Amino acid sequence: MTRFDGDKSPAFEIVEPAQWRAPVIFNSPHSGSTYPDEFLSASRIDLPTLRRSEDSFMDELIGHLSERGFPTVRVNFPRSYVDVNREPYELDPRMFTGRLPSFANTRSMRVAGGLGTIPRVVGDGQEIYRERILVDDALGRIETLYKPYHRALRRLINKVHQMFGTVVLVDCHSMPSVGVSRDEPRRPDIVIGDRYGTSCTPLLPDRVEETMAGLGYSIGRNKPYAGGFITEHYGNPASGLHAVQLELNRAIYMDERRRERSPRFAQVASDFGVLADVLATTVPFGDLGPFQAAAE
């Protein structure tokens, strides 16, 4: 396992179940909260401000699912340090001292917004760094953290695919309860993202919506979050690979200002268990394999 922050912490953790119930993987790529000392020293903003970008406690909300028969994945380094839900080289040349490799994507919308693979800003738009950082530092983070995570996730996906003939990746995130723009309407409790119907069979977001709405949650689809790199990259229904993103409103399970779990936290975690059980028992996984998907 790749380690970081002075070898004190694993970069990510994959927990496989003792007994597999279904080909459903629950992934939390943005809940990491272990901040390397050199990163904090280089930042112009304090730790509480940096932590605004975290999907705080999302890894805990899904962590118990491994005991129920589902593999879980959690990233321990913060997304403000390196974001695994981006292309490997979405990099802003304004951030770095030195020349970026020619294959870097310097013109994506995410780079323009300061939220590339090495983010320039935290979620509310505040600049992270006091001064430019070395290109070699950025490339080192990608080589030692980003790439090992994606290699491990691919291995897990391939293992599940070989075992069951299909895979469902549930990419779990959380969102601020209020958007940056005042014109944005009130956010629902959960936003389901399937890249506008391209990352998975329509059955999956439909089943998620039915289940969570039945538990009392308000549901949105694809706005403001349709799914990031992970959903887009690993979702390939024609190959039997299905990816769906869930964005949970933070006000549902935590005090956003104090960054503390709210009294409803345990219930929300329980509801994720209900969702996992529903997917395991009602989704016809035998119909989601590559041949069936390709014939639709």
Short mmCIF file of C-alpha atoms in Angstrom, two decimals:
data_model
loop_
_atom_site.label_atom_id
_atom_site.label_comp_id
_atom_site.label_asym_id
_atom_site.label_seq_id
_atom_site.Cartn_x
_atom_site.Cartn_y
_atom_site.Cartn_z
CA MET A 1 0.00 0.00 0.00
CA THR A 2 1.33 3.43 -0.95
CA ARG A 3 1.96 5.60 2.10
CA PHE A 4 2.39 9.34 2.40
CA ASP A 5 2.89 12.17 4.90
CA GLY A 6 6.16 10.83 6.20
CA ASP A 7 4.94 7.22 5.87
CA LYS A 8 2.46 7.81 8.69
CA SER A 9 -0.69 7.09 6.78
CA PRO A 10 -1.79 4.86 3.90
CA ALA A 11 -2.68 6.96 0.89
CA PHE A 12 -5.89 5.00 0.37
CA GLU A 13 -7.59 1.92 1.73
CA ILE A 14 -9.60 -0.80 0.04
CA VAL A 15 -11.64 -3.11 2.26
CA GLU A 16 -12.99 -6.22 0.58
CA PRO A 17 -15.84 -8.13 2.23
CA ALA A 18 -15.38 -11.57 3.75
CA GLN A 19 -18.38 -12.70 1.71
CA TRP A 20 -19.33 -10.86 -1.48
CA ARG A 21 -23.02 -10.10 -1.95
CA ALA A 22 -23.03 -8.24 -5.24
CA PRO A 23 -20.72 -6.55 -7.79
CA VAL A 24 -21.22 -3.13 -6.20
CA ILE A 25 -18.21 -1.02 -5.13
CA PHE A 26 -18.65 2.03 -2.89
CA ASN A 27 -15.91 4.63 -3.38
CA SER A 28 -15.14 7.82 -1.40
CA PRO A 29 -12.38 9.74 -3.23
CA HIS A 30 -12.77 13.17 -1.57
CA SER A 31 -13.08 12.47 2.16
CA GLY A 32 -9.34 12.48 2.89
CA SER A 33 -8.30 14.56 5.87
CA THR A 34 -4.60 13.78 6.43
CA TYR A 35 -2.69 16.92 5.44
CA PRO A 36 1.08 16.69 4.83
CA ASP A 37 3.09 19.16 6.89
CA GLU A 38 4.86 20.63 3.86
CA PHE A 39 1.50 21.26 2.21
CA LEU A 40 0.21 23.16 5.23
CA SER A 41 3.43 25.19 5.32
CA ALA A 42 3.05 26.14 1.66
CA SER A 43 -0.59 27.16 2.03
CA ARG A 44 -1.66 30.76 2.49
CA ILE A 45 -4.92 29.67 4.14
CA ASP A 46 -5.45 27.83 7.39
CA LEU A 47 -6.48 24.21 7.88
CA PRO A 48 -10.19 24.88 8.58
CA THR A 49 -10.42 26.77 5.28
CA LEU A 50 -8.60 24.00 3.39
CA ARG A 51 -11.02 21.48 4.85
CA ARG A 52 -13.98 23.15 3.16
CA SER A 53 -13.11 21.14 0.07
CA GLU A 54 -13.44 17.81 1.90
CA ASP A 55 -16.39 15.47 1.58
CA SER A 56 -16.12 15.17 5.33
CA PHE A 57 -17.16 11.85 6.90
CA MET A 58 -18.40 10.35 3.63
CA ASP A 59 -15.92 7.52 4.09
CA GLU A 60 -17.53 6.79 7.46
CA LEU A 61 -21.04 6.83 6.02
CA ILE A 62 -20.11 4.00 3.65
CA GLY A 63 -17.38 2.31 5.69
CA HIS A 64 -19.70 -0.22 7.35
CA LEU A 65 -20.82 -1.54 3.96
CA SER A 66 -17.79 -3.83 3.73
CA GLU A 67 -19.29 -5.77 6.65
CA ARG A 68 -22.50 -6.15 4.63
CA GLY A 69 -20.78 -7.74 1.65
CA PHE A 70 -19.62 -4.78 -0.45
CA PRO A 71 -16.05 -3.56 -1.13
CA THR A 72 -15.31 -0.01 -0.04
CA VAL A 73 -12.58 2.42 -1.11
CA ARG A 74 -11.44 5.52 0.74
CA VAL A 75 -8.73 8.08 -0.05
CA ASN A 76 -6.88 9.53 2.95
CA PHE A 77 -4.99 12.43 1.35
CA PRO A 78 -7.06 15.59 0.79
CA ARG A 79 -8.42 16.54 -2.60
CA SER A 80 -6.86 19.99 -2.17
CA TYR A 81 -3.45 18.26 -2.29
CA VAL A 82 -4.16 16.06 -5.31
CA ASP A 83 -7.59 15.31 -6.75
CA VAL A 84 -8.10 11.77 -8.05
CA ASN A 85 -11.44 12.76 -9.62
CA ARG A 86 -9.66 14.60 -12.42
CA GLU A 87 -7.68 13.55 -15.46
CA PRO A 88 -4.12 12.66 -14.41
CA TYR A 89 -2.62 15.87 -15.82
CA GLU A 90 -5.22 18.63 -15.65
CA LEU A 91 -2.72 21.28 -14.59
CA ASP A 92 -2.72 25.08 -14.50
CA PRO A 93 0.64 26.44 -15.77
CA ARG A 94 0.15 29.60 -13.71
CA MET A 95 0.66 27.55 -10.54
CA PHE A 96 4.07 26.11 -11.26
CA THR A 97 7.74 26.93 -11.55
CA GLY A 98 9.13 24.96 -14.46
CA ARG A 99 7.66 23.65 -17.70
CA LEU A 100 4.71 21.28 -17.69
CA PRO A 101 4.91 18.19 -19.91
CA SER A 102 3.48 18.68 -23.40
CA PHE A 103 0.66 16.21 -22.74
CA ALA A 104 -0.76 18.18 -19.80
CA ASN A 105 -4.32 19.38 -20.25
CA THR A 106 -4.02 23.07 -19.40
CA ARG A 107 -7.28 24.25 -20.95
CA SER A 108 -10.05 22.24 -19.32
CA MET A 109 -12.95 23.98 -17.62
CA ARG A 110 -11.84 22.50 -14.31
CA VAL A 111 -8.35 23.98 -14.71
CA ALA A 112 -9.90 27.33 -15.60
CA GLY A 113 -11.88 27.18 -12.37
CA GLY A 114 -8.77 26.39 -10.32
CA LEU A 115 -9.86 22.81 -9.62
CA GLY A 116 -7.42 20.71 -11.62
CA THR A 117 -5.52 17.60 -10.55
CA ILE A 118 -3.40 19.84 -8.32
CA PRO A 119 -6.03 22.41 -7.27
CA ARG A 120 -5.21 26.10 -7.22
CA VAL A 121 -8.19 27.03 -5.02
CA VAL A 122 -10.43 25.46 -2.42
CA GLY A 123 -14.12 25.00 -3.11
CA ASP A 124 -15.15 28.57 -2.28
CA GLY A 125 -12.52 30.07 -4.58
CA GLN A 126 -9.74 30.99 -2.13
CA GLU A 127 -6.19 30.59 -3.44
CA ILE A 128 -4.28 27.80 -1.70
CA TYR A 129 -0.60 28.61 -2.24
CA ARG A 130 1.55 31.53 -1.16
CA GLU A 131 3.76 31.14 -4.21
CA ARG A 132 4.25 28.90 -7.22
CA ILE A 133 5.18 25.29 -6.59
CA LEU A 134 7.71 23.20 -8.48
CA VAL A 135 6.46 21.22 -11.45
CA ASP A 136 8.42 18.22 -10.15
CA ASP A 137 6.47 18.44 -6.89
CA ALA A 138 3.17 18.29 -8.75
CA LEU A 139 4.29 15.42 -10.97
CA GLY A 140 5.58 13.60 -7.90
CA ARG A 141 2.16 13.75 -6.26
CA ILE A 142 0.60 12.33 -9.40
CA GLU A 143 3.13 9.49 -9.60
CA THR A 144 3.07 8.53 -5.93
CA LEU A 145 -0.58 9.12 -4.99
CA TYR A 146 -2.89 9.61 -7.98
CA LYS A 147 -1.61 6.78 -10.15
CA PRO A 148 -1.37 4.12 -7.40
CA TYR A 149 -4.96 4.88 -6.38
CA HIS A 150 -6.26 4.45 -9.92
CA ARG A 151 -4.20 1.30 -10.46
CA ALA A 152 -5.67 -0.19 -7.30
CA LEU A 153 -9.21 0.87 -8.24
CA ARG A 154 -8.80 -0.68 -11.70
CA ARG A 155 -7.56 -3.92 -10.15
CA LEU A 156 -10.59 -4.03 -7.88
CA ILE A 157 -12.95 -3.29 -10.77
CA ASN A 158 -11.32 -6.00 -12.87
CA LYS A 159 -11.58 -8.49 -10.01
CA VAL A 160 -15.27 -7.79 -9.51
CA HIS A 161 -15.88 -7.93 -13.26
CA GLN A 162 -14.23 -11.35 -13.46
CA MET A 163 -16.22 -12.63 -10.48
CA PHE A 164 -19.65 -11.39 -11.54
CA GLY A 165 -19.46 -10.44 -15.22
CA THR A 166 -20.41 -6.84 -14.45
CA VAL A 167 -19.49 -4.01 -12.06
CA VAL A 168 -21.40 -1.15 -10.45
CA LEU A 169 -19.21 1.65 -9.06
CA VAL A 170 -21.04 4.00 -6.70
CA ASP A 171 -18.88 7.13 -6.39
CA CYS A 172 -19.85 8.86 -3.15
CA HIS A 173 -19.43 12.59 -2.57
CA SER A 174 -20.95 15.38 -0.52
CA MET A 175 -21.83 18.92 -1.53
CA PRO A 176 -22.26 22.21 0.33
CA SER A 177 -25.89 22.85 1.14
CA VAL A 178 -25.71 26.25 -0.57
CA GLY A 179 -24.10 26.96 -3.95
CA VAL A 180 -21.63 29.75 -4.66
CA SER A 181 -24.16 31.55 -6.86
CA ARG A 182 -27.15 33.15 -5.20
CA ASP A 183 -29.14 32.37 -8.33
CA GLU A 184 -28.76 28.64 -7.83
CA PRO A 185 -31.97 27.03 -6.56
CA ARG A 186 -32.08 25.20 -3.26
CA ARG A 187 -30.05 22.04 -3.50
CA PRO A 188 -31.79 18.69 -2.99
CA ASP A 189 -30.71 16.17 -0.40
CA ILE A 190 -29.06 13.95 -3.03
CA VAL A 191 -27.94 14.59 -6.60
CA ILE A 192 -27.55 11.48 -8.74
CA GLY A 193 -25.04 11.84 -11.59
CA ASP A 194 -24.82 9.46 -14.53
CA ARG A 195 -23.18 11.77 -17.06
CA TYR A 196 -26.62 12.37 -18.56
CA GLY A 197 -27.32 8.70 -19.11
CA THR A 198 -23.92 7.66 -20.50
CA SER A 199 -22.08 6.14 -17.51
CA CYS A 200 -24.51 3.39 -16.51
CA THR A 201 -27.72 1.60 -17.33
CA PRO A 202 -30.77 3.82 -16.58
CA LEU A 203 -31.96 1.19 -14.13
CA LEU A 204 -29.31 2.17 -11.57
CA PRO A 205 -30.11 5.87 -11.04
CA ASP A 206 -33.80 4.98 -11.18
CA ARG A 207 -33.35 2.40 -8.42
CA VAL A 208 -31.25 4.79 -6.33
CA GLU A 209 -33.89 7.51 -6.68
CA GLU A 210 -36.76 5.19 -5.81
CA THR A 211 -34.96 3.90 -2.74
CA MET A 212 -33.70 7.17 -1.32
CA ALA A 213 -36.90 9.08 -2.12
CA GLY A 214 -38.77 6.33 -0.30
CA LEU A 215 -36.57 7.03 2.72
CA GLY A 216 -37.56 10.71 2.64
CA TYR A 217 -34.73 12.30 0.66
CA SER A 218 -35.32 14.90 -2.06
CA ILE A 219 -33.56 13.92 -5.29
CA GLY A 220 -31.96 15.76 -8.21
CA ARG A 221 -30.41 14.42 -11.39
CA ASN A 222 -27.14 15.60 -12.96
CA LYS A 223 -27.44 19.24 -11.83
CA PRO A 224 -25.28 20.75 -10.52
CA TYR A 225 -23.18 17.55 -10.54
CA ALA A 226 -23.33 15.06 -13.43
CA GLY A 227 -20.27 13.07 -12.36
CA GLY A 228 -16.55 13.73 -12.59
CA PHE A 229 -13.59 11.91 -14.10
CA ILE A 230 -14.17 8.70 -12.12
CA THR A 231 -17.78 8.35 -13.24
CA GLU A 232 -16.92 9.23 -16.83
CA HIS A 233 -13.73 7.17 -17.03
CA TYR A 234 -14.93 3.95 -15.39
CA GLY A 235 -18.51 4.02 -16.62
CA ASN A 236 -18.69 1.97 -19.81
CA PRO A 237 -22.04 0.18 -19.94
CA ALA A 238 -21.24 -1.54 -23.24
CA SER A 239 -18.44 -3.37 -21.40
CA GLY A 240 -20.58 -4.18 -18.38
CA LEU A 241 -19.00 -1.39 -16.33
CA HIS A 242 -21.53 0.95 -14.71
CA ALA A 243 -20.68 4.05 -12.67
CA VAL A 244 -23.05 6.39 -10.85
CA GLN A 245 -22.15 9.38 -8.68
CA LEU A 246 -24.02 10.34 -5.52
CA GLU A 247 -23.70 13.85 -4.06
CA LEU A 248 -25.11 14.07 -0.55
CA ASN A 249 -26.14 17.46 0.87
CA ARG A 250 -23.83 18.06 3.85
CA ALA A 251 -26.56 19.72 5.89
CA ILE A 252 -28.28 16.32 6.02
CA TYR A 253 -25.59 14.65 8.13
CA MET A 254 -23.24 17.29 9.57
CA ASP A 255 -22.88 20.78 10.97
CA GLU A 256 -21.10 22.45 8.05
CA ARG A 257 -19.71 25.36 10.05
CA ARG A 258 -18.33 23.32 12.95
CA ARG A 259 -17.50 20.31 10.75
CA GLU A 260 -19.11 17.93 13.18
CA ARG A 261 -21.43 14.97 12.69
CA SER A 262 -25.05 15.88 13.31
CA PRO A 263 -27.56 13.79 15.29
CA ARG A 264 -28.86 12.40 11.98
CA PHE A 265 -25.48 10.94 11.00
CA ALA A 266 -26.22 7.40 12.18
CA GLN A 267 -29.54 7.35 10.33
CA VAL A 268 -27.94 8.49 7.08
CA ALA A 269 -25.29 5.76 7.41
CA SER A 270 -28.08 3.25 7.99
CA ASP A 271 -29.89 4.52 4.90
CA PHE A 272 -26.79 3.87 2.80
CA GLY A 273 -26.98 0.31 4.09
CA VAL A 274 -30.58 0.12 2.92
CA LEU A 275 -29.54 1.39 -0.51
CA ALA A 276 -26.75 -1.19 -0.77
CA ASP A 277 -29.15 -3.98 0.21
CA VAL A 278 -31.72 -2.83 -2.36
CA LEU A 279 -29.11 -2.76 -5.13
CA ALA A 280 -27.87 -6.22 -4.15
CA THR A 281 -31.32 -7.80 -4.09
CA THR A 282 -33.24 -6.05 -6.87
CA VAL A 283 -30.79 -5.19 -9.65
CA PRO A 284 -30.65 -7.93 -12.33
CA PHE A 285 -26.86 -7.99 -12.57
CA GLY A 286 -26.99 -10.85 -15.05
CA ASP A 287 -28.60 -8.48 -17.53
CA LEU A 288 -25.92 -5.78 -17.12
CA GLY A 289 -22.99 -7.62 -18.66
CA PRO A 290 -21.19 -6.50 -21.82
CA PHE A 291 -23.15 -8.52 -24.35
CA GLN A 292 -26.54 -7.48 -23.05
CA ALA A 293 -25.54 -3.83 -22.70
CA ALA A 294 -24.07 -3.76 -26.20
CA ALA A 295 -27.28 -5.13 -27.65
CA GLU A 296 -29.52 -2.44 -26.14
#
